[in-house]
CSV table of C-alpha atoms in Angstrom, one decimal:
chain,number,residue,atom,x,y,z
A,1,UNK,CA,0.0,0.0,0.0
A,2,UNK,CA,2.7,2.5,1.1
A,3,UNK,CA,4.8,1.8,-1.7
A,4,UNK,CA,2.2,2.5,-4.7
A,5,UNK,CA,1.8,5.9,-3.0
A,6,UNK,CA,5.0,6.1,-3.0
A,7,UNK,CA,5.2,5.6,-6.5
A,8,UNK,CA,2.6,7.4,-7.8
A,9,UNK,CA,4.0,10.6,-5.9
A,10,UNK,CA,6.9,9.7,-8.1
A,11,UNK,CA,5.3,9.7,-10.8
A,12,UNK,CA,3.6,12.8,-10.4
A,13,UNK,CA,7.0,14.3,-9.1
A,14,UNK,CA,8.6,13.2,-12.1
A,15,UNK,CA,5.4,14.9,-14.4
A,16,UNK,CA,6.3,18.3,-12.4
A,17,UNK,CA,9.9,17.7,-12.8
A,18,UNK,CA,9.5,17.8,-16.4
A,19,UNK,CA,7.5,20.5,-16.7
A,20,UNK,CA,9.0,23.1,-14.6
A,21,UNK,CA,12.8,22.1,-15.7
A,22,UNK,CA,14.0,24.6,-17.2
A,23,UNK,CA,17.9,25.1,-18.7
A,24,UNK,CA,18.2,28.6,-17.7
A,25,UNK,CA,17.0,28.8,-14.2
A,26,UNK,CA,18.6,28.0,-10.9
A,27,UNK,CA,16.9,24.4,-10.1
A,28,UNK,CA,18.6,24.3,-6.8
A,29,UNK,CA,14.7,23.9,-5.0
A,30,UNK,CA,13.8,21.6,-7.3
A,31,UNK,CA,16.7,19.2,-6.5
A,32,UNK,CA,16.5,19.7,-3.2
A,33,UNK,CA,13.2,18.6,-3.1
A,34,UNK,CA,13.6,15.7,-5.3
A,35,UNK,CA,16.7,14.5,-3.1
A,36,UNK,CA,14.1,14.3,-0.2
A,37,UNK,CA,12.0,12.0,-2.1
A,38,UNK,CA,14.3,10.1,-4.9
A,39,UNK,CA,17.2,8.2,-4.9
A,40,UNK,CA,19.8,9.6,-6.5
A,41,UNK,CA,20.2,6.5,-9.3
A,42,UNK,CA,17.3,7.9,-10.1
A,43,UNK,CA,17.7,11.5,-9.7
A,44,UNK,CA,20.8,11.5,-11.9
A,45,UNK,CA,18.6,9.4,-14.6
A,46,UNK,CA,16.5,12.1,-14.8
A,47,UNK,CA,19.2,15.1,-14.8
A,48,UNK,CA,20.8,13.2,-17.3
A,49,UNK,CA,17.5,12.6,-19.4
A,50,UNK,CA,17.1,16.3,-18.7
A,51,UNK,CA,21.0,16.8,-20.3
A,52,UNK,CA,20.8,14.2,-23.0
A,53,UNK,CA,18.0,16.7,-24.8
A,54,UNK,CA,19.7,19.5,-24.9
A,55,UNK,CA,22.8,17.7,-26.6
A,56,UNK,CA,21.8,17.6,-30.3
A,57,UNK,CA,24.5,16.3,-32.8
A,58,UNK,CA,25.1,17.4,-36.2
A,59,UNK,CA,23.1,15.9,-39.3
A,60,UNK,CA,24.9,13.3,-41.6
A,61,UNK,CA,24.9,16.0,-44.5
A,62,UNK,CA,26.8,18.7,-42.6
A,63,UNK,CA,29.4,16.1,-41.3
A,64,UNK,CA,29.6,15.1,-45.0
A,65,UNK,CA,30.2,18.3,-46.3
A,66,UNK,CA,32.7,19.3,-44.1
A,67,UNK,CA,35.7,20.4,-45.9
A,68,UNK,CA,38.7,17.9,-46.5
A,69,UNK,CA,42.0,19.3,-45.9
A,70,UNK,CA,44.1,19.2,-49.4
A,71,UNK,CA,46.8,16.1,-49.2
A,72,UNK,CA,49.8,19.0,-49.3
A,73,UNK,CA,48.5,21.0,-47.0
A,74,UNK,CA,48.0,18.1,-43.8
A,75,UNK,CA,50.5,19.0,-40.9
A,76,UNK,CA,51.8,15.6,-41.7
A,77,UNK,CA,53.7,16.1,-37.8
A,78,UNK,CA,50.7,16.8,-35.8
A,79,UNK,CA,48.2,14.8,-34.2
A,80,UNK,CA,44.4,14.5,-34.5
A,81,UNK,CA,43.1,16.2,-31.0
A,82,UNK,CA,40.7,13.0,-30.7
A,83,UNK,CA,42.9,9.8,-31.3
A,84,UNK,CA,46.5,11.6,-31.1
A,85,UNK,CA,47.6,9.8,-33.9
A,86,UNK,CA,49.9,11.8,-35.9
A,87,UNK,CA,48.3,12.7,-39.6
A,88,UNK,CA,51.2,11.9,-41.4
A,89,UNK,CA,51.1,8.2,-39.6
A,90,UNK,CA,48.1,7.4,-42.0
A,91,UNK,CA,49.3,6.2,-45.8
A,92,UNK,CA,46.4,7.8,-46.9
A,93,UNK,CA,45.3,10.7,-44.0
A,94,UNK,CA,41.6,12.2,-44.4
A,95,UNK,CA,41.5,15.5,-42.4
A,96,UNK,CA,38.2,17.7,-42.0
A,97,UNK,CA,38.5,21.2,-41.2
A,98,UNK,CA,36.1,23.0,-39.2
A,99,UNK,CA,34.4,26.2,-41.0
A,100,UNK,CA,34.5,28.5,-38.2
A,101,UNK,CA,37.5,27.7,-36.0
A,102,UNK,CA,39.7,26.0,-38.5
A,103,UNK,CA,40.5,23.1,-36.3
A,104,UNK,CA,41.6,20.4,-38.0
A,105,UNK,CA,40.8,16.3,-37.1
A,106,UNK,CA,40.9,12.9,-38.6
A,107,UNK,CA,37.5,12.8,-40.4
A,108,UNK,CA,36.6,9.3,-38.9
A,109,UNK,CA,37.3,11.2,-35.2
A,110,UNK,CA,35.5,14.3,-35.8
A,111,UNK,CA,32.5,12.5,-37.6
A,112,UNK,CA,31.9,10.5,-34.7
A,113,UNK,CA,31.9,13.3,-32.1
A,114,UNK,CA,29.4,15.5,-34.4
A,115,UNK,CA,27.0,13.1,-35.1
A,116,UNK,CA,26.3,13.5,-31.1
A,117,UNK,CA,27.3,16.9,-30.5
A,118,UNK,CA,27.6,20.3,-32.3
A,119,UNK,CA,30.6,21.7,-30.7
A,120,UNK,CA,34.4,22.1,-31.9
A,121,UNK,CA,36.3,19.7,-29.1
A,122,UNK,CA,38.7,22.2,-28.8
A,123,UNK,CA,37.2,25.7,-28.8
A,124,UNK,CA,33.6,24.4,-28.1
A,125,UNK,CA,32.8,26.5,-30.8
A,126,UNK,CA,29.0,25.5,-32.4
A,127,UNK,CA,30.0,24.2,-35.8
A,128,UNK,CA,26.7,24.2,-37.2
A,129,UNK,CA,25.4,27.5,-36.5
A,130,UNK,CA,24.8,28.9,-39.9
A,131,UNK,CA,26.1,32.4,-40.2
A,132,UNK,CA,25.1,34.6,-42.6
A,133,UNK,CA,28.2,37.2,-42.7
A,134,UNK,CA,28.9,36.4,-46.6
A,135,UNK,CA,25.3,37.3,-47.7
A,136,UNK,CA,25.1,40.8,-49.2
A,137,UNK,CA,22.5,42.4,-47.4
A,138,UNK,CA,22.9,45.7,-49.1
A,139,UNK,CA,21.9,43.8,-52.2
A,140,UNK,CA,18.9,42.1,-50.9
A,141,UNK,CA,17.7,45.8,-49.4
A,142,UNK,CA,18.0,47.3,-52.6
A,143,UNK,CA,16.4,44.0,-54.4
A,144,UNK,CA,13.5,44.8,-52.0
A,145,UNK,CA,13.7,49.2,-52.8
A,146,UNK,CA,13.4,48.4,-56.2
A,147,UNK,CA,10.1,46.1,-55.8
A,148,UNK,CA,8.6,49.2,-54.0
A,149,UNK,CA,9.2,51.4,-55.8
A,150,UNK,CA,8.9,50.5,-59.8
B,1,UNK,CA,38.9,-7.6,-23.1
B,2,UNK,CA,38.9,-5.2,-26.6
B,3,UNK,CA,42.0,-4.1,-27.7
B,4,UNK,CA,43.0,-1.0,-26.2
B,5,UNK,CA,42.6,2.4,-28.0
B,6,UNK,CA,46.6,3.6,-28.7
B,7,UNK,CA,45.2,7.0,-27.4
B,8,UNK,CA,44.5,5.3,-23.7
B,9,UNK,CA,47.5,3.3,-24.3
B,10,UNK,CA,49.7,7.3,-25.3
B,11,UNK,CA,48.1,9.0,-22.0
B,12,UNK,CA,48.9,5.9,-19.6
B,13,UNK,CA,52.4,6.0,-21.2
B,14,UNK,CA,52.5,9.6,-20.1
B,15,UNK,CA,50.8,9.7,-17.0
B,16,UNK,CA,54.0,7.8,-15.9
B,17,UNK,CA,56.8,9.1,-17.0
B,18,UNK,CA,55.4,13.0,-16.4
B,19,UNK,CA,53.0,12.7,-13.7
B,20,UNK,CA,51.4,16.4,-12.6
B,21,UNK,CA,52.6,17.4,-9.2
B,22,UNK,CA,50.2,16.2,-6.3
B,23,UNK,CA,48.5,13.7,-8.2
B,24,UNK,CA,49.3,10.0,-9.2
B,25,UNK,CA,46.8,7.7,-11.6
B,26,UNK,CA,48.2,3.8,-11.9
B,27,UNK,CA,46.3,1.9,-14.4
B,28,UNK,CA,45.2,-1.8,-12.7
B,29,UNK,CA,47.4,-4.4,-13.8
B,30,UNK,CA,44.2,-6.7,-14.5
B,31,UNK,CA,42.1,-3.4,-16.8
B,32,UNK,CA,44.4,-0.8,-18.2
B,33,UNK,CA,40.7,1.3,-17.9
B,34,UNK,CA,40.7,1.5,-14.5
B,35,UNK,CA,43.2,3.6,-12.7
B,36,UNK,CA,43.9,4.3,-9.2
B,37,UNK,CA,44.5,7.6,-8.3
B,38,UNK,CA,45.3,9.7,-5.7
B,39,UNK,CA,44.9,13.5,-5.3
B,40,UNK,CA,47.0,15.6,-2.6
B,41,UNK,CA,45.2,18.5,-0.9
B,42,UNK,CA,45.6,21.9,-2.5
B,43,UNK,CA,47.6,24.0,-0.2
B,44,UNK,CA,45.5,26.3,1.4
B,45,UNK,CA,42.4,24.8,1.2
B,46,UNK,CA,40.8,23.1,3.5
B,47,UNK,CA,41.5,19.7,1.8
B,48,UNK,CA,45.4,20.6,3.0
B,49,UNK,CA,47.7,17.2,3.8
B,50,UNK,CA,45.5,15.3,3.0
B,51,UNK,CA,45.8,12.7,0.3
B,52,UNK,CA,42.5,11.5,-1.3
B,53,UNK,CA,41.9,8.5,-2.7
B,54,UNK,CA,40.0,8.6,-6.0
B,55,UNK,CA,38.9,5.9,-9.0
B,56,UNK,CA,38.7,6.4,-12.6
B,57,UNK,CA,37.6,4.1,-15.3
B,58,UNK,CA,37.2,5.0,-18.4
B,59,UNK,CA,34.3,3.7,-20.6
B,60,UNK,CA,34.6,1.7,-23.9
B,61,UNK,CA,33.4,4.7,-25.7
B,62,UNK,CA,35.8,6.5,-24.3
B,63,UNK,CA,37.2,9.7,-25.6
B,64,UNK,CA,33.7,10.3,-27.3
B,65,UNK,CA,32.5,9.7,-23.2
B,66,UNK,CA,33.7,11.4,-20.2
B,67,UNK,CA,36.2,9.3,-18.3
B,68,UNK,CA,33.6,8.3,-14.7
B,69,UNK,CA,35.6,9.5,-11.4
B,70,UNK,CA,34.3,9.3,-8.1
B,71,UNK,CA,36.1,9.7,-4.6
B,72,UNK,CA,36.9,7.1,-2.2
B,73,UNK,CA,38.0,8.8,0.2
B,74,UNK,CA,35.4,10.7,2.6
B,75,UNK,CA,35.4,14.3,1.8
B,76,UNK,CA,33.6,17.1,2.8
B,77,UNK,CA,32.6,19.1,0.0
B,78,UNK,CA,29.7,21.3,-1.4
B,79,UNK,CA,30.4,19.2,-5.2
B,80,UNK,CA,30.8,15.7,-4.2
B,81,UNK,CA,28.0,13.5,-2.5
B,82,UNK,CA,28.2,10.9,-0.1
B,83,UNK,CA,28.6,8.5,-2.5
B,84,UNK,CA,32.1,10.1,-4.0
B,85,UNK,CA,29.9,11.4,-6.7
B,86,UNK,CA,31.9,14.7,-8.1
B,87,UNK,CA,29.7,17.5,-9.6
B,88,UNK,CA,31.6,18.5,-12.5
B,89,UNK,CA,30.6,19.7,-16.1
B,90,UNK,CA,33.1,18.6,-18.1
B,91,UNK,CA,32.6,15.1,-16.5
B,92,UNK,CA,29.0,15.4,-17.9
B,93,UNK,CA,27.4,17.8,-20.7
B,94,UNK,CA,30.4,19.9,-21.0
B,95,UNK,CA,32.8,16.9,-22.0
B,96,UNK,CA,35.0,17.5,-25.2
B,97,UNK,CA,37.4,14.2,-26.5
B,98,UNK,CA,40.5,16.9,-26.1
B,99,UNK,CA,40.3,16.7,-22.7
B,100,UNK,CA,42.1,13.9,-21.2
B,101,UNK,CA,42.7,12.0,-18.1
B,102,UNK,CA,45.0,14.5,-16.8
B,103,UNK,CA,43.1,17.7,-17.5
B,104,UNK,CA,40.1,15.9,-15.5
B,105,UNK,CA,42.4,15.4,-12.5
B,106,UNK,CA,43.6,18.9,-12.7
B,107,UNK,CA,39.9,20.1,-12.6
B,108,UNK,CA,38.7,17.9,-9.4
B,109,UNK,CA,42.3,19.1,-7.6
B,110,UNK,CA,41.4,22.5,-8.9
B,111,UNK,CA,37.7,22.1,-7.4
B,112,UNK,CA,38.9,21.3,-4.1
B,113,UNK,CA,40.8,24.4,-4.1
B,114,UNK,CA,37.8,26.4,-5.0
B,115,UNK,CA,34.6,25.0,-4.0
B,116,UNK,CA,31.3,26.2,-5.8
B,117,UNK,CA,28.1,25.4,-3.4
B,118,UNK,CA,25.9,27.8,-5.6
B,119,UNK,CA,26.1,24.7,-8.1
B,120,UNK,CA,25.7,21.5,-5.1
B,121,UNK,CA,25.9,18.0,-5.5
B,122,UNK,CA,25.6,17.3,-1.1
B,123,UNK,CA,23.1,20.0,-0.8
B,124,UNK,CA,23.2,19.9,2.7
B,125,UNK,CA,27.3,20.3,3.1
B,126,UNK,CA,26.6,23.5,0.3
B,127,UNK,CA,23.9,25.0,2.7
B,128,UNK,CA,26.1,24.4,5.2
B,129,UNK,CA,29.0,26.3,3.0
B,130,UNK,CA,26.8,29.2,2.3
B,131,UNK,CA,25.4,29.8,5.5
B,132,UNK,CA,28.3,29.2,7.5
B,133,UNK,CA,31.4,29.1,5.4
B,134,UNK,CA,34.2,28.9,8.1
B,135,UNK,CA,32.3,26.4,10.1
B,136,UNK,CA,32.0,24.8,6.6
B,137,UNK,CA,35.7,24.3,6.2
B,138,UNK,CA,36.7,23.3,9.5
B,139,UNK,CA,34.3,20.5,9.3
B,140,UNK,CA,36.2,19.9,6.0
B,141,UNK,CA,39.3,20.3,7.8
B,142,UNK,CA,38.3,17.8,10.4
B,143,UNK,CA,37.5,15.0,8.0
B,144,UNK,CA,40.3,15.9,6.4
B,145,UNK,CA,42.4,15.0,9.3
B,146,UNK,CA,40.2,11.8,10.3
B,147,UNK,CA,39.9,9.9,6.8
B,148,UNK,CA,42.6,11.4,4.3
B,149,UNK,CA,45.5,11.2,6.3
B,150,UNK,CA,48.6,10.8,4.9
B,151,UNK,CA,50.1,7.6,5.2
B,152,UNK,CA,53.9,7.1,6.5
């Protein structure tokens, strides 16, 4: 008897949980109260749970496109950041470049991390963030004048 | 057992021959993925002369996964539980595969140096911190004294 109360209070904890989690605000009460009431297995499940959505990798096409680094210009001496092999160990080395930061991995390294996560291993920079800086707005304003006016 | 990544096999390698002052990490003879470690105290803290014993394994998926560390040692601290559980972000959504094993023990020596209770794990030793921060430490310094003691 006591213990179905105790789970449905669980469950209805774990309902509230949900809903009043939010990333951006301090969750200190809301732990505190679920340490009174939850093991922490299953406190950590849920923090984790809570984590595991905001972790979103990249999609197969943007790990595809990344661009190759050109045979000649491999830093044959340095290693990839992920498996610290050196590039120039590899007969036949495939290195992706990063767009924003320029850091450079093995392609088989780097393809595994972003297909979890979004972020450059070394600068945590977000890789797929798409940036607009080599749009001409000026053009597209004036696109838009002329359509007004004519 | 798999084979074992040359990367685990590269940081083992120089975990040994340059080990970073105050801290030790031998891999068991039996799983090269679980290491022993030990972390001194940071002078100045309350964690001072003492000598903490910790354990590390790391994960077949290892570096895509953060390495799991807990303490062994009893510690009183605002970021690690009862259970040796350490509160740490780049041990769970802020890990990155160019961290290693010995930039995760510089980050738990650096945490007992500089305790955050605004972000708690034991939520009642970080209340405790907050509210009462000198008594706080000299609790830590006590269990410092009765459980990490330094062996002769």
């Amino acid at each position: 008897m006591e213990s179905t109360d105790r789970r449905n209070m669980r469950t209805q904890f774990q309902a509230l949980f949900d809903t009043l989690r939010d990333p951006q605000s301090n969750s200190y009460l809301l732990e505190l109260f679920a340490s009174m009431i939850v093991s922490p297995e299953l406190q950590e499940e849920w923090l984790n749970g809570g984590d595991s959505n905001k972790v979103k990798g990249c999609s197969q096409e943007f790990i595809d496109s990344l661009p190759r680094v050109p045979r000649s210009e491999i830093p044959l001496k340095e290693s990839c950041p992920i498996c610290y092999e050196k590039f120039g160990d590899d007969e036949y080395p495939l290195v992706a470049e990063l767009p924003h930061c320029h850091h450079y991995f093995d392609v088989q390294c780097i393809s595994l991390w972003l297909s979890k996560h979004a972020t450059c291993p070394l600068c945590r920079d977000v890789v797929n963030q798409k940036t607009f800086d080599n749009i001409d707005l000026s053009k597209a304003e004036l696109e838009e004048d002329w359509g007004m006016y004519s | 057992m798999a084979s074992l990544p040359k990367r685990i096999i590269k940081e083992t390698e120089r975990l040994v021959s340059d080990p970073v002052p105050g801290i030790t990490a031998t891999p068991h003879e039996d799983n090269l993925r679980y290491f022993q470690v030990t972390i001194e105290g940071p002078a100045g803290s309350p964690y001072e002369n003492g000598i903490f014993d910790l354990e590390l394994y790391l994960p077949d998926e290892y570096p895509m996964e953060a390495p799991k560390v807990r303490f062994l040692t009893k510690i009183y601290h605002p970021n690690i539980d009862r259970l040796g559980r350490i509160c740490l972000d780049i041990l769970k959504t802020n890990w990155s595969p160019a961290l290693q094993i010995r930039t995760v023990l510089l980050s738990i020596q650096a945490l007992l140096a500089s305790p955050n209770p605004n972000d708690p794990l034991a939520n009642d030793v970080a209340e405790d911190w907050i509210k009462n921060e000198q008594g706080a430490k000299n609790k830590a310094r006590e269990w410092t004294e009765l459980y990490a003691h330094k062996k002769n």
